[in-house]
Amino acid sequence: MEALPTYEFARHEGLGQRVRMAEQFGRVKTEHRQVKRAGSKSARHYIYLGTVEVDGRDVQMVKLYGYPAPHDAAKLIPFATAEDAGLELRRIRSEIIAGVSPGNAVKPYLPQFLSVDLIENKASEYIEEQRRRMEIGELSANGAFADLERWAQPGGHWQFWRGKRIDRISRKEIKRWHAWLAERRLGSKTRKNVSDGFRTFLLAWAKDEGGTVPEFPIIATREHAPKTIPMDRVLALLEAIPWEKRGLWLAIAFESVRFSEAVAHTLDDWDGSEIHWHRGRQGKTVEGRVSHGKTRSNVRRAPWNPELKRWLNWRAEQTTKEQRLAGQATALFWNPGADNAERSWSQTATRRVWDKVIRQCGEQISQGEALRHSVLSALAGPLSERALRMHSRHARGSSLDRYTKGVEANFDAMVKILEPR
């Protein structure tokens, strides 16, 4: 076999030196193999490169028998003729002249290196890292992590990128992906979430491995306008819930907590005057791990709604000291009919109660819109934006924009502030 030099490369080398290196890089060869059945020989064309340094180690006797398939870099398409192999060698040489190291120019053709750079493999590494973050409580299992797992699995919304190299992603290819997502009949908000999640993954890879991420085309989304109802209808819905079960919905309405937060708190979080809001349940079942809430807030405050106060004081009397010590009936906003020891609500149980209530009251509205959204919209009038945010515990003020649109200044309250006492 003809001996070829071991190629070395430095980016500071001049154009002339890179051209000379490229001219010496590789030879087109043809080998003939005996075909047993036909009793003849078949020709197989390849590019012989000798020894090439790839990712810091020398790879000897490098032979390239084909080029990566356009839509699946994990597959090589054999060279049909020696001329095809020659064209591919000229393309590789042009990359070297442009400043790409020989190792990086050859890497896409070598299966032992290619699999490492496939997007699905890098995505698996990223998801495992996010899983570790979720397990120590840095990431919510309710939303972000569950979405990542679903998008990256075979057939998911990242399926488009399977078989492609992470270091070869272009803006043009991202535009094709966005069109592919639209063909899946995904709404603009879902497409944006999927695209933003993929971009976050790429940025994490680029930060760790020194890669570059192309600009992502903007996906225009329609602003979500939650449905709300007047306070008299909110109160009617709450009245329709049996008193012993009502606490969960009173907390969602008047303390602006999410379902995952309310169900995670225990009797230890109510001292008779203040609630310590600091918990959140991860996952959709009562067995889900209890950690922090979505916004990671940690506050103690007295409930402002009189009926919620009354319910909490009543609730504290329903569990005995013996039960508390045994870990029984300890859920603060309990479901007295639950079959788990803590008497915690599950999403299925709350859905049954809510569906019955809206049928009884003649409403067609989700639990979150009827309670949390409707009450926050009503509070947006008398409360300043800062006070509203402190109450809702939103992480960003912009998250409250949907509740404050159309709200007029309370001139009567302003006049009273200026009146002499």
Coordinates of C-alpha atoms in Angstrom, one line a residue:
M1 CA 0.0 0.0 0.0
E2 CA 1.3 3.4 -0.9
A3 CA 2.5 5.4 2.1
L4 CA 1.1 8.8 2.6
P5 CA 2.2 11.4 5.1
T6 CA 0.6 12.0 8.5
Y7 CA -1.1 15.3 8.1
E8 CA -0.7 18.0 10.7
F9 CA -2.5 21.3 10.7
A10 CA -2.5 24.7 12.4
R11 CA -5.1 27.5 11.7
H12 CA -2.4 30.1 11.5
E13 CA -0.8 28.5 8.4
G14 CA -1.0 30.6 5.3
L15 CA -3.2 29.9 2.3
G16 CA -0.3 28.7 0.2
Q17 CA 0.7 26.1 2.7
R18 CA -2.9 24.9 3.1
V19 CA -3.2 24.5 -0.7
R20 CA 0.0 22.5 -0.9
M21 CA -1.2 20.3 2.0
A22 CA -4.6 19.8 0.2
E23 CA -2.9 18.8 -3.0
Q24 CA -1.1 16.0 -1.2
F25 CA -4.1 14.9 0.7
G26 CA -5.5 11.5 -0.4
R27 CA -5.6 9.3 -3.5
V28 CA -8.5 7.6 -5.3
K29 CA -8.1 3.8 -5.4
T30 CA -10.1 0.9 -6.8
E31 CA -10.1 -2.6 -5.5
H32 CA -11.6 -5.6 -7.2
R33 CA -13.5 -8.3 -5.3
Q34 CA -14.4 -11.7 -6.6
V35 CA -18.1 -12.3 -6.9
K36 CA -18.7 -16.0 -6.2
R37 CA -22.0 -16.6 -7.9
A38 CA -21.3 -14.7 -11.0
G39 CA -17.8 -15.9 -11.3
S40 CA -16.5 -12.4 -12.0
K41 CA -15.0 -9.4 -10.2
S42 CA -16.7 -6.2 -8.9
A43 CA -14.9 -2.9 -8.5
R44 CA -15.1 -0.9 -5.2
H45 CA -13.8 2.7 -5.3
Y46 CA -12.4 4.5 -2.3
I47 CA -10.3 7.4 -1.1
Y48 CA -7.1 6.3 0.6
L49 CA -5.8 8.9 3.1
G50 CA -3.0 7.1 5.0
T51 CA -2.7 8.3 8.6
V52 CA -4.9 11.2 9.8
E53 CA -5.1 12.8 13.2
V54 CA -8.8 12.9 14.4
D55 CA -9.8 14.2 17.8
G56 CA -6.3 14.0 19.1
R57 CA -5.3 10.5 18.0
D58 CA -3.8 9.0 14.9
V59 CA -6.0 6.9 12.7
Q60 CA -4.0 4.7 10.3
M61 CA -4.9 3.2 6.9
V62 CA -7.9 5.5 6.5
K63 CA -10.1 4.5 3.6
L64 CA -13.3 6.3 2.6
Y65 CA -15.7 4.1 0.7
G66 CA -18.5 6.5 0.3
Y67 CA -20.0 9.9 1.3
P68 CA -22.6 10.6 4.1
A69 CA -26.3 10.4 2.9
P70 CA -27.8 13.9 2.6
H71 CA -30.6 13.2 5.2
D72 CA -28.9 10.6 7.4
A73 CA -25.2 11.2 8.2
A74 CA -25.0 7.8 9.9
K75 CA -25.2 6.1 6.5
L76 CA -22.6 6.2 3.7
I77 CA -23.5 6.0 0.1
P78 CA -20.8 4.0 -1.8
F79 CA -19.0 5.7 -4.6
A80 CA -20.5 4.5 -7.9
T81 CA -17.4 5.4 -9.9
A82 CA -13.8 6.5 -9.4
E83 CA -14.9 9.9 -10.7
D84 CA -17.4 10.2 -7.9
A85 CA -14.7 9.4 -5.4
G86 CA -12.5 12.0 -7.1
L87 CA -15.2 14.7 -6.8
E88 CA -15.6 13.9 -3.1
L89 CA -11.9 14.1 -2.5
R90 CA -11.8 17.5 -4.2
R91 CA -14.6 18.7 -1.9
I92 CA -12.6 17.5 1.2
R93 CA -9.5 19.3 -0.2
S94 CA -11.5 22.5 -0.6
E95 CA -12.4 22.4 3.1
I96 CA -8.8 22.1 4.0
I97 CA -7.9 25.0 1.9
A98 CA -10.8 27.0 3.6
G99 CA -9.2 26.3 7.0
V100 CA -10.7 23.1 8.2
S101 CA -8.3 20.6 9.7
P102 CA -7.8 17.3 7.8
G103 CA -9.2 15.4 10.8
N104 CA -12.4 17.5 11.0
A105 CA -12.7 17.3 7.2
V106 CA -12.6 13.5 7.3
K107 CA -14.5 12.9 10.5
P108 CA -18.0 12.7 8.9
Y109 CA -16.9 9.7 6.9
L110 CA -15.6 7.6 9.8
P111 CA -18.3 5.6 11.7
Q112 CA -16.2 5.3 14.9
F113 CA -16.2 9.1 15.2
L114 CA -19.5 10.0 13.5
S115 CA -21.8 8.4 16.0
V116 CA -20.5 10.7 18.7
D117 CA -21.6 13.8 16.8
L118 CA -25.0 12.6 15.8
I119 CA -27.7 14.8 17.2
E120 CA -29.8 12.0 18.7
N121 CA -26.7 10.9 20.7
K122 CA -25.9 14.4 21.9
A123 CA -29.6 14.9 22.8
S124 CA -29.5 11.7 24.9
E125 CA -26.5 13.0 26.8
Y126 CA -28.3 16.3 27.4
I127 CA -31.5 14.7 28.6
E128 CA -29.6 12.5 31.0
E129 CA -28.0 15.7 32.4
Q130 CA -31.4 17.3 32.7
R131 CA -32.7 14.1 34.4
R132 CA -30.0 14.5 37.1
R133 CA -31.0 18.2 37.5
M134 CA -34.7 17.1 37.9
E135 CA -33.7 14.4 40.5
I136 CA -32.0 17.0 42.7
G137 CA -34.9 19.4 42.3
E138 CA -33.4 21.9 39.9
L139 CA -35.8 21.1 37.1
S140 CA -39.6 20.5 37.2
A141 CA -40.8 17.0 36.2
N142 CA -44.2 18.5 35.5
G143 CA -43.2 20.5 32.4
A144 CA -39.7 21.0 31.1
F145 CA -38.2 17.6 31.6
A146 CA -41.3 15.7 30.5
D147 CA -41.4 17.8 27.3
L148 CA -37.8 17.1 26.5
E149 CA -38.2 13.3 26.8
R150 CA -41.3 13.4 24.6
W151 CA -39.8 15.6 21.9
A152 CA -36.5 13.6 21.7
Q153 CA -37.9 10.1 21.6
P154 CA -38.2 8.3 18.2
G155 CA -41.2 9.8 16.3
G156 CA -41.1 13.0 18.5
H157 CA -40.8 16.5 17.3
W158 CA -37.0 16.3 17.2
Q159 CA -37.2 13.2 14.9
F160 CA -36.3 15.5 12.0
W161 CA -32.8 15.7 13.2
R162 CA -32.0 12.0 13.6
G163 CA -29.0 10.9 11.6
K164 CA -27.7 14.5 11.3
R165 CA -24.4 15.9 12.7
I166 CA -24.8 18.5 15.4
D167 CA -21.9 20.5 14.1
R168 CA -23.4 20.8 10.6
I169 CA -26.7 22.4 11.5
S170 CA -27.5 25.4 9.3
R171 CA -30.2 28.1 9.5
K172 CA -31.6 26.8 6.2
E173 CA -32.0 23.3 7.8
I174 CA -33.7 24.9 10.8
K175 CA -36.2 26.6 8.5
R176 CA -37.0 23.3 6.9
W177 CA -37.5 21.8 10.3
H178 CA -40.0 24.6 11.3
A179 CA -41.9 23.9 8.1
W180 CA -41.9 20.1 9.0
L181 CA -43.3 21.0 12.5
A182 CA -46.1 23.0 10.8
E183 CA -46.9 20.0 8.6
R184 CA -47.5 18.1 11.8
R185 CA -50.4 20.5 12.6
L186 CA -48.7 21.9 15.7
G187 CA -50.0 25.3 16.9
S188 CA -47.6 28.2 16.8
K189 CA -47.1 28.2 20.5
T190 CA -46.2 24.5 20.6
R191 CA -43.8 25.0 17.6
K192 CA -42.1 27.8 19.4
N193 CA -41.7 25.8 22.6
V194 CA -40.2 22.8 20.7
S195 CA -37.8 25.1 18.8
D196 CA -36.8 27.0 21.9
G197 CA -36.1 23.7 23.7
F198 CA -33.9 22.5 20.8
R199 CA -32.0 25.8 20.7
T200 CA -31.4 25.6 24.5
F201 CA -30.0 22.1 23.9
L202 CA -27.7 23.4 21.2
L203 CA -26.5 26.3 23.2
A204 CA -25.6 23.9 26.1
W205 CA -23.6 21.7 23.7
A206 CA -21.9 24.8 22.1
K207 CA -20.9 26.0 25.6
D208 CA -19.4 22.7 26.6
E209 CA -17.7 21.8 23.4
G210 CA -17.0 25.1 21.7
G211 CA -19.4 24.7 18.8
T212 CA -21.5 27.4 17.1
V213 CA -25.3 27.7 16.9
P214 CA -26.9 29.3 13.9
E215 CA -29.5 32.0 14.2
F216 CA -33.0 30.5 14.7
P217 CA -35.9 32.0 12.5
I218 CA -38.6 33.6 14.7
I219 CA -41.8 31.7 15.0
A220 CA -44.6 34.2 15.4
T221 CA -47.2 33.2 18.1
R222 CA -50.6 34.4 18.8
E223 CA -50.9 35.9 22.3
H224 CA -52.9 33.7 24.7
A225 CA -55.9 35.5 26.1
P226 CA -57.2 33.4 29.0
K227 CA -61.0 33.3 29.5
T228 CA -62.2 34.9 32.7
I229 CA -65.6 35.2 34.4
P230 CA -67.0 37.8 36.9
M231 CA -66.5 37.3 40.6
D232 CA -70.1 36.5 41.3
R233 CA -69.8 33.4 39.0
V234 CA -66.4 32.5 40.6
L235 CA -68.0 32.5 44.0
A236 CA -71.0 30.4 42.7
L237 CA -68.5 27.8 41.5
L238 CA -66.8 27.7 44.8
E239 CA -70.1 27.4 46.7
A240 CA -71.0 24.4 44.6
I241 CA -67.9 22.5 45.9
P242 CA -68.7 20.5 49.2
W243 CA -67.2 22.4 52.2
E244 CA -65.0 19.6 53.4
K245 CA -63.3 19.5 50.0
R246 CA -63.4 23.2 49.1
G247 CA -60.0 24.3 50.5
L248 CA -58.0 23.3 47.5
W249 CA -60.1 25.5 45.2
L250 CA -60.2 28.4 47.7
A251 CA -56.3 28.3 47.7
I252 CA -56.1 28.3 43.9
A253 CA -58.6 31.2 43.7
F254 CA -57.5 33.5 46.5
E255 CA -53.8 32.6 47.1
S256 CA -53.1 32.4 43.3
V257 CA -51.3 29.0 43.8
R258 CA -51.0 26.3 41.2
F259 CA -52.5 22.9 41.7
S260 CA -49.0 21.3 42.0
E261 CA -48.2 23.8 44.8
A262 CA -51.4 23.5 46.8
V263 CA -51.5 19.7 46.9
A264 CA -47.9 19.6 48.1
H265 CA -48.4 21.5 51.4
T266 CA -49.0 19.9 54.7
L267 CA -50.6 20.9 58.1
D268 CA -47.1 21.8 59.2
D269 CA -47.2 24.7 56.7
W270 CA -50.2 26.4 58.5
D271 CA -49.5 27.8 62.0
G272 CA -53.0 29.3 62.5
S273 CA -52.2 32.7 61.1
E274 CA -49.8 32.2 58.1
I275 CA -49.2 29.7 55.4
H276 CA -45.6 28.9 54.5
W277 CA -45.7 28.7 50.6
H278 CA -42.6 26.8 49.5
R279 CA -43.5 23.4 48.2
G280 CA -44.4 21.9 44.8
R281 CA -45.2 18.4 43.7
Q282 CA -43.2 17.0 40.7
G283 CA -45.2 14.8 38.4
K284 CA -48.9 14.1 38.0
T285 CA -49.5 11.5 40.6
V286 CA -49.8 11.6 44.4
E287 CA -46.5 9.6 44.6
G288 CA -44.7 12.5 42.8
R289 CA -41.6 13.9 44.6
V290 CA -42.3 17.0 46.7
S291 CA -39.8 19.8 46.1
H292 CA -40.0 23.5 45.3
G293 CA -42.7 25.3 43.4
K294 CA -42.5 26.4 39.8
T295 CA -41.2 29.9 40.7
R296 CA -39.1 28.7 43.6
S297 CA -40.7 31.3 45.9
N298 CA -40.5 30.9 49.6
V299 CA -42.9 33.1 51.6
R300 CA -45.0 33.2 54.7
R301 CA -48.2 35.2 54.6
A302 CA -51.6 35.3 56.1
P303 CA -54.5 34.4 53.7
W304 CA -56.5 37.5 52.9
N305 CA -59.8 35.8 52.1
P306 CA -62.0 35.3 55.1
E307 CA -63.6 32.0 53.9
L308 CA -60.2 30.5 53.2
K309 CA -59.1 31.4 56.8
R310 CA -62.3 29.9 58.2
W311 CA -61.7 26.7 56.2
L312 CA -58.1 26.4 57.3
N313 CA -59.0 26.7 60.9
W314 CA -61.7 24.1 60.5
R315 CA -59.3 21.8 58.6
A316 CA -56.6 21.9 61.3
E317 CA -59.1 20.4 63.7
Q318 CA -59.9 17.4 61.5
T319 CA -56.6 15.6 62.0
T320 CA -55.6 14.3 65.5
K321 CA -52.1 14.5 67.0
E322 CA -51.9 10.8 66.7
Q323 CA -52.7 10.9 63.0
R324 CA -50.1 13.5 62.4
L325 CA -47.4 11.5 64.2
A326 CA -48.4 8.5 62.1
G327 CA -48.2 10.6 58.9
Q328 CA -51.9 10.2 58.2
A329 CA -54.3 12.9 56.9
T330 CA -51.5 15.4 56.8
A331 CA -52.3 17.2 53.5
L332 CA -53.2 20.8 54.2
F333 CA -55.7 21.1 51.3
W334 CA -57.0 17.5 51.7
N335 CA -59.3 15.2 49.9
P336 CA -61.1 13.5 52.8
G337 CA -62.2 10.6 50.6
A338 CA -58.7 9.9 49.1
D339 CA -57.4 6.4 49.6
N340 CA -53.8 7.5 50.2
A341 CA -52.5 8.0 53.8
E342 CA -51.9 11.7 53.5
R343 CA -55.4 12.3 51.9
S344 CA -53.7 14.1 49.0
W345 CA -55.6 15.1 45.8
S346 CA -54.7 13.5 42.5
Q347 CA -55.3 15.3 39.2
T348 CA -57.9 12.7 38.3
A349 CA -59.9 13.3 41.5
T350 CA -59.9 17.1 41.2
R351 CA -60.9 16.8 37.5
R352 CA -64.0 14.7 38.6
V353 CA -65.0 17.3 41.1
W354 CA -64.5 20.2 38.8
D355 CA -66.4 18.6 35.9
K356 CA -69.3 18.1 38.2
V357 CA -69.3 21.6 39.5
I358 CA -69.2 23.3 36.0
R359 CA -72.0 21.1 34.8
Q360 CA -74.0 22.1 37.9
C361 CA -73.4 25.8 37.4
G362 CA -73.7 25.8 33.6
E363 CA -70.2 26.9 33.0
Q364 CA -67.7 25.9 30.3
I365 CA -64.3 27.0 31.6
S366 CA -61.1 25.4 32.9
Q367 CA -60.2 25.4 36.6
G368 CA -57.2 27.6 36.2
E369 CA -59.1 30.2 34.1
A370 CA -62.2 30.3 36.4
L371 CA -60.2 30.6 39.6
R372 CA -56.6 31.8 39.4
H373 CA -57.0 33.9 36.2
S374 CA -60.4 35.4 36.9
V375 CA -59.4 36.5 40.5
L376 CA -56.0 37.9 39.4
S377 CA -57.8 39.9 36.6
A378 CA -60.3 41.2 39.2
L379 CA -57.4 42.1 41.6
A380 CA -55.5 43.9 38.8
G381 CA -57.8 47.0 39.2
P382 CA -57.3 47.8 42.9
L383 CA -53.7 46.5 43.3
S384 CA -50.6 48.1 41.8
E385 CA -48.6 45.9 39.4
R386 CA -45.9 45.4 42.0
A387 CA -48.5 44.4 44.7
L388 CA -50.2 42.0 42.2
R389 CA -46.9 40.3 41.4
M390 CA -46.1 39.9 45.1
H391 CA -49.5 38.2 45.6
S392 CA -49.2 36.0 42.5
R393 CA -45.5 35.2 43.0
H394 CA -44.9 35.3 39.3
A395 CA -41.1 35.2 38.5
R396 CA -41.4 38.0 35.9
G397 CA -43.6 41.1 35.8
S398 CA -44.3 40.5 32.1
S399 CA -46.1 37.3 33.0
L400 CA -48.9 39.5 34.5
D401 CA -49.5 41.5 31.3
R402 CA -52.5 39.2 30.4
Y403 CA -54.2 40.2 33.7
T404 CA -53.7 43.9 33.6
K405 CA -54.8 44.8 30.0
G406 CA -57.7 47.2 30.0
V407 CA -57.4 48.0 33.7
E408 CA -58.1 51.6 34.5
A409 CA -56.5 53.7 37.2
N410 CA -58.5 53.7 40.5
F411 CA -59.0 57.5 40.8
D412 CA -61.1 57.2 43.9
A413 CA -58.3 55.4 45.7
M414 CA -55.8 58.1 44.4
V415 CA -57.9 60.9 45.8
K416 CA -58.2 59.3 49.2
I417 CA -54.4 59.0 49.4
L418 CA -54.1 62.7 48.9
E419 CA -56.8 63.7 51.3
P420 CA -55.5 65.2 54.6
R421 CA -56.0 62.9 57.6

